[in-house]
PDB file of C-alpha atoms in Angstrom:
ATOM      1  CA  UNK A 696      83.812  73.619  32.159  1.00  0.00           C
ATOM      2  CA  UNK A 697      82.379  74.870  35.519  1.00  0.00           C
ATOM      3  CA  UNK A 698      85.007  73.111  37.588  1.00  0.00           C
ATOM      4  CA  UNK A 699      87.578  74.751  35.076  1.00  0.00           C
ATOM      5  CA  UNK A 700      86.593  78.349  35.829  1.00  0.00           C
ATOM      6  CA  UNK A 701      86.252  77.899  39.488  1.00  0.00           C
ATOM      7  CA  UNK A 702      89.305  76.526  39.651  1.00  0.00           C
ATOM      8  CA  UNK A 703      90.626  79.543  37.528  1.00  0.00           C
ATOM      9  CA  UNK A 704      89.044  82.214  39.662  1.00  0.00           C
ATOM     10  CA  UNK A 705      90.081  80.232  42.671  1.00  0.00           C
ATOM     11  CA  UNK A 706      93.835  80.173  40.846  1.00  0.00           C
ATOM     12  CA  UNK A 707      93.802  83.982  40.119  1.00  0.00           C
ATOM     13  CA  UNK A 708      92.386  85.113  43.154  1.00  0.00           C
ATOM     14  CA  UNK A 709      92.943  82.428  45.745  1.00  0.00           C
ATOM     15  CA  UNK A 710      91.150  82.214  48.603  1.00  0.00           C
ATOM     16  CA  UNK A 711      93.462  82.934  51.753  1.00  0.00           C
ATOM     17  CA  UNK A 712      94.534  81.643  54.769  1.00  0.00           C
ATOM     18  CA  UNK A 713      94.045  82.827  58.206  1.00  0.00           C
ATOM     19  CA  UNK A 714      97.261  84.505  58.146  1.00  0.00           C
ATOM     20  CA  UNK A 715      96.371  86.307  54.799  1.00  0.00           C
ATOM     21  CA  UNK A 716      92.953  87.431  55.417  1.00  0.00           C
ATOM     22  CA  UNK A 717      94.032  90.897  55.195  1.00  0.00           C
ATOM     23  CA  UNK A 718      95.951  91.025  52.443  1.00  0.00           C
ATOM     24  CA  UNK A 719      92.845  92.168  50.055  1.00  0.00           C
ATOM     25  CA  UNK A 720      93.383  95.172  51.643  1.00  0.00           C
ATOM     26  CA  UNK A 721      96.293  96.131  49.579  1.00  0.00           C
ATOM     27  CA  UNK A 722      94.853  95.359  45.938  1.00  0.00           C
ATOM     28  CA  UNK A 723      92.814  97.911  44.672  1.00  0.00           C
ATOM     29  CA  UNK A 724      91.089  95.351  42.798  1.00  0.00           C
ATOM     30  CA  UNK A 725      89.177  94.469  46.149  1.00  0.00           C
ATOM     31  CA  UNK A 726      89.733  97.004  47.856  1.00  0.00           C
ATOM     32  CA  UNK A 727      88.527 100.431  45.931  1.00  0.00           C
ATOM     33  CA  UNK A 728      85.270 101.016  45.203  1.00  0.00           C
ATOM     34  CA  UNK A 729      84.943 101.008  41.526  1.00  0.00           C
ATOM     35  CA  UNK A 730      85.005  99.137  38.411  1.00  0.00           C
ATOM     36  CA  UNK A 731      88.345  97.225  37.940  1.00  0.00           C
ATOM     37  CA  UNK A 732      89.227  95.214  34.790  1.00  0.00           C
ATOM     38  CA  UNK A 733      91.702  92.530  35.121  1.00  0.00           C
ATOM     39  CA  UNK A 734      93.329  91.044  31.538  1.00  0.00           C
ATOM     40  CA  UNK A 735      95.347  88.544  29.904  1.00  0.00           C
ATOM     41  CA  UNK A 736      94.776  86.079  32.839  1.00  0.00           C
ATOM     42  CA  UNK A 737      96.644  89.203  35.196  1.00  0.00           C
ATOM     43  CA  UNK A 738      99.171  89.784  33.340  1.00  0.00           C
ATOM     44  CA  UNK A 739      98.645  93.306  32.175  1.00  0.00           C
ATOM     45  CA  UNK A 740      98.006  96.405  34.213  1.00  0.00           C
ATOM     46  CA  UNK A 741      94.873  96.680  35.907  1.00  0.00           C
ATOM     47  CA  UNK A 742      92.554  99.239  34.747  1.00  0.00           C
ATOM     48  CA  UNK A 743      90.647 101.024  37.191  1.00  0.00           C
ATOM     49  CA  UNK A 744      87.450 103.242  36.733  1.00  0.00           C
ATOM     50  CA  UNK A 745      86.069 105.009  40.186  1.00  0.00           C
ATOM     51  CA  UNK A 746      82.551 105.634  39.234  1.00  0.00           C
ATOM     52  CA  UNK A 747      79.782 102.315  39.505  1.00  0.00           C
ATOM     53  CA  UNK A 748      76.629 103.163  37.331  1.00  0.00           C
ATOM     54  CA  UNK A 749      74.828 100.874  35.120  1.00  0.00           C
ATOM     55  CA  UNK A 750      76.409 103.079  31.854  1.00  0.00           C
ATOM     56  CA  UNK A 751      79.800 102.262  32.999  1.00  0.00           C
ATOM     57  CA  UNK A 752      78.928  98.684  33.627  1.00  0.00           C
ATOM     58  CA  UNK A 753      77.777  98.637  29.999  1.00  0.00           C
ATOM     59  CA  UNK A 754      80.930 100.647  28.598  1.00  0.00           C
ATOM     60  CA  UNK A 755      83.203  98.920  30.453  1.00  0.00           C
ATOM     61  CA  UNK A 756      82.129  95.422  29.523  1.00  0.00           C
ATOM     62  CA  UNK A 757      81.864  96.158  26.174  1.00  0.00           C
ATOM     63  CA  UNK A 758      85.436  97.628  25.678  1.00  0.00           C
ATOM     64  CA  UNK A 759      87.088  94.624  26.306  1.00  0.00           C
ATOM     65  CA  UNK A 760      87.749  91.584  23.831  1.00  0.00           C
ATOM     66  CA  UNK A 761      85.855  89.063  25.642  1.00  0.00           C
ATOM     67  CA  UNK A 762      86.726  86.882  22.043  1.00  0.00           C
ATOM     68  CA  UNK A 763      90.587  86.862  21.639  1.00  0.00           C
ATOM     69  CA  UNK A 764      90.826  87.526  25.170  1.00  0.00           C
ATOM     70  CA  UNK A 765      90.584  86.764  28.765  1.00  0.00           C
ATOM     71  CA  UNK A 766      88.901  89.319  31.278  1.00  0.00           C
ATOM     72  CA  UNK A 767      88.115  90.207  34.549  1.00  0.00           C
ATOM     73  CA  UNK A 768      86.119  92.801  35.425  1.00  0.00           C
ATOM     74  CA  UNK A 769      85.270  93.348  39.426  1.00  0.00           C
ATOM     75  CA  UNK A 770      82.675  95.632  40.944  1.00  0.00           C
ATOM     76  CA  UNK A 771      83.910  96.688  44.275  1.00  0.00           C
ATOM     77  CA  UNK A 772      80.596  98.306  45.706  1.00  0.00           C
ATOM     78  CA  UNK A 773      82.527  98.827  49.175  1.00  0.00           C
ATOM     79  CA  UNK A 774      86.007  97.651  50.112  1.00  0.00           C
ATOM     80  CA  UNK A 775      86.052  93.738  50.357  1.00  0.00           C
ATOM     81  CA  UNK A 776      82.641  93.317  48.790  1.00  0.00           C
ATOM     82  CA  UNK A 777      82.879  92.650  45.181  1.00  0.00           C
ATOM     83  CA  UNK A 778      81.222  90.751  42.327  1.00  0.00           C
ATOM     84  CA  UNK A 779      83.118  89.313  39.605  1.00  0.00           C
ATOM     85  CA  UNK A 780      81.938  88.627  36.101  1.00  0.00           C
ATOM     86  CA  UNK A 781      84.974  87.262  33.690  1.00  0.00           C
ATOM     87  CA  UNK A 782      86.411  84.808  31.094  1.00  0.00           C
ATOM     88  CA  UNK A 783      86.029  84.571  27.472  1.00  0.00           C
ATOM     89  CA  UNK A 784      83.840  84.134  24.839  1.00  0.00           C
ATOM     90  CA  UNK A 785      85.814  81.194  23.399  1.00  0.00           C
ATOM     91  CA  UNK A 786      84.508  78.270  24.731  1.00  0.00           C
ATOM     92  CA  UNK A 787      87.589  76.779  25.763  1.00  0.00           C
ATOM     93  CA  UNK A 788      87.273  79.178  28.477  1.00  0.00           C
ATOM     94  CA  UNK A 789      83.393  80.188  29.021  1.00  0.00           C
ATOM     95  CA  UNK A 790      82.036  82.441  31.375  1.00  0.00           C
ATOM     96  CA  UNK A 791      81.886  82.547  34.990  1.00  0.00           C
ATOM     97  CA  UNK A 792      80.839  84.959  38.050  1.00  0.00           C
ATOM     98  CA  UNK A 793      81.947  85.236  41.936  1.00  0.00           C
ATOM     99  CA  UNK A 794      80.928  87.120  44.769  1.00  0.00           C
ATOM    100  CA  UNK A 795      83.454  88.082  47.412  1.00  0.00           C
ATOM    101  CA  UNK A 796      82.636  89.465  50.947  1.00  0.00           C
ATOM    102  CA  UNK A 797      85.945  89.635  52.923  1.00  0.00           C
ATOM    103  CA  UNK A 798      84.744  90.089  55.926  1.00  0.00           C
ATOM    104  CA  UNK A 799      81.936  86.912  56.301  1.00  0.00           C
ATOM    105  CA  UNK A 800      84.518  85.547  54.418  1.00  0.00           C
ATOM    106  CA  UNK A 801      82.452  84.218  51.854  1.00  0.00           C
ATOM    107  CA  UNK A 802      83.253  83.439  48.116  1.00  0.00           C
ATOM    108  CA  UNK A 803      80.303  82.180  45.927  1.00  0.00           C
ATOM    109  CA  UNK A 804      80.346  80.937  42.347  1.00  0.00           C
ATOM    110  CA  UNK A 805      77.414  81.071  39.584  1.00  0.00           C
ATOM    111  CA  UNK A 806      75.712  77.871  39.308  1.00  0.00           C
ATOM    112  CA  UNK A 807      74.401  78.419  36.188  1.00  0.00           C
ATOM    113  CA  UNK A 808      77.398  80.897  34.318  1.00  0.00           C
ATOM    114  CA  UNK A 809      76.555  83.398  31.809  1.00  0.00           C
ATOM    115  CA  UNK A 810      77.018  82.928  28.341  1.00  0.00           C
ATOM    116  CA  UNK A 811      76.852  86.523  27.027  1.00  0.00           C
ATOM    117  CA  UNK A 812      78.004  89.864  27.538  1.00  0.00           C
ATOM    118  CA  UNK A 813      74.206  91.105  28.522  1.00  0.00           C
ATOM    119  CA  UNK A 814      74.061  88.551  31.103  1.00  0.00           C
ATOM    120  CA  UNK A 815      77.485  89.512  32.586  1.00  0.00           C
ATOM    121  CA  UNK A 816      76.126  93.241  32.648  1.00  0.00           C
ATOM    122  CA  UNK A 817      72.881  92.240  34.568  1.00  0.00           C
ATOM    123  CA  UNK A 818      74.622  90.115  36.694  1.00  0.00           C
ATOM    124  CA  UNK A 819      76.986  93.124  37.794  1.00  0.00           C
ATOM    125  CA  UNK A 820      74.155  95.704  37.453  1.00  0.00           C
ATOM    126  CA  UNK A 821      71.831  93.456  39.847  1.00  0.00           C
ATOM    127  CA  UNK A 822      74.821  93.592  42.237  1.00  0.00           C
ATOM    128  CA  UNK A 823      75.211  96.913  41.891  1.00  0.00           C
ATOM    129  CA  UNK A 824      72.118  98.207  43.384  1.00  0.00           C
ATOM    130  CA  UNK A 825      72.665  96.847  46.850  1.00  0.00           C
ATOM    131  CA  UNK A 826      69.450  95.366  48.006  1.00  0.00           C
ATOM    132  CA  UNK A 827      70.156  91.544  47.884  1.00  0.00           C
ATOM    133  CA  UNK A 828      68.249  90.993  44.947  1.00  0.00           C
ATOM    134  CA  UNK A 829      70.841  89.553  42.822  1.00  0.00           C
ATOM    135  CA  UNK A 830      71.092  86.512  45.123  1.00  0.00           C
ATOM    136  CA  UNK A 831      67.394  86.034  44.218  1.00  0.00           C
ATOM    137  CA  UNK A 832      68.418  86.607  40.455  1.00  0.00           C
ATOM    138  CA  UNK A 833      70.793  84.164  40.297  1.00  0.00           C
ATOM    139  CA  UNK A 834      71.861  80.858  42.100  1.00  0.00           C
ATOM    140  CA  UNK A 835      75.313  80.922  43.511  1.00  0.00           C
ATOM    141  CA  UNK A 836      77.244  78.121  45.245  1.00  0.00           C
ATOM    142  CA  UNK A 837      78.247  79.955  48.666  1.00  0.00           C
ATOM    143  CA  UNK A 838      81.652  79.110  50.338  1.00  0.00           C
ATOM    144  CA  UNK A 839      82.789  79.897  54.086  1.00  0.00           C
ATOM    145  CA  UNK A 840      86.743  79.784  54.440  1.00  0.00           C
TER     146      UNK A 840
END
């Protein structure tokens, strides 16, 4: 199940080549600061929201169908540095989590992935408050491309 969502993250948001390292630049999903939901495996608009706080984590994970559906919801905290929490409830699919820094180029995956809403919220409100500590919250399998 793990190897399936990493290689769906990897799929939906593949890591890019040296000629594309850029490109992030122009998707708002990585590069606005804000909350951005992603659904129906990209397919549908993306849904932005500007403002971070722990109530709009909350809000915004909870409006989404995380049963009948299939969700991503990124908190860019500065533009290239984001923290992904998204899947589905039905556990075809599971749960998963990624960290993105652009410019160490870095992508990291959740060793352990969440099984519940909650722990999607702490994992993006732990991200959210800057200081590092969410990489001593949770383990995450760090890649350098």
């Amino acid at each position: 199940m793990k190897r399936f969502l990493t290689s769906l993250f990897t799929m939906l948001l593949p890591i890019s080549s040296p000629a594309q390292t850029n490109s992030w630049q122009s998707d708002p999903a990585e590069s606005k600061i804000g909350i951005h939901v992603i659904s129906n495996f990209g397919d549908d608009p993306v849904v932005s929201y500007p403002t971070i706080s722990n109530d709009a984590i909350q809000s915004v994970l909870r409006s989404v169908d995380w049963i009948n559906g299939f969700h991503q919801v990124v908190v860019v905290t500065s533009p290239g540095i984001s923290m992904e929490v998204g899947g589905s409830l039905d556990p075809e699919h599971g749960l998963s989590a990624m960290y993105r820094d652009r410019y160490d180029r870095v992508d990291a995956v959740i060793i352990n992935p969440p099984e519940t809403i909650e722990e999607m919220e702490n994992i993006l409100i732990a991200f959210n408050r800057q200081d590092g500590t969410w990489r001593k919250e949770y383990a995450f399998d760090f890649k350098r491309y």
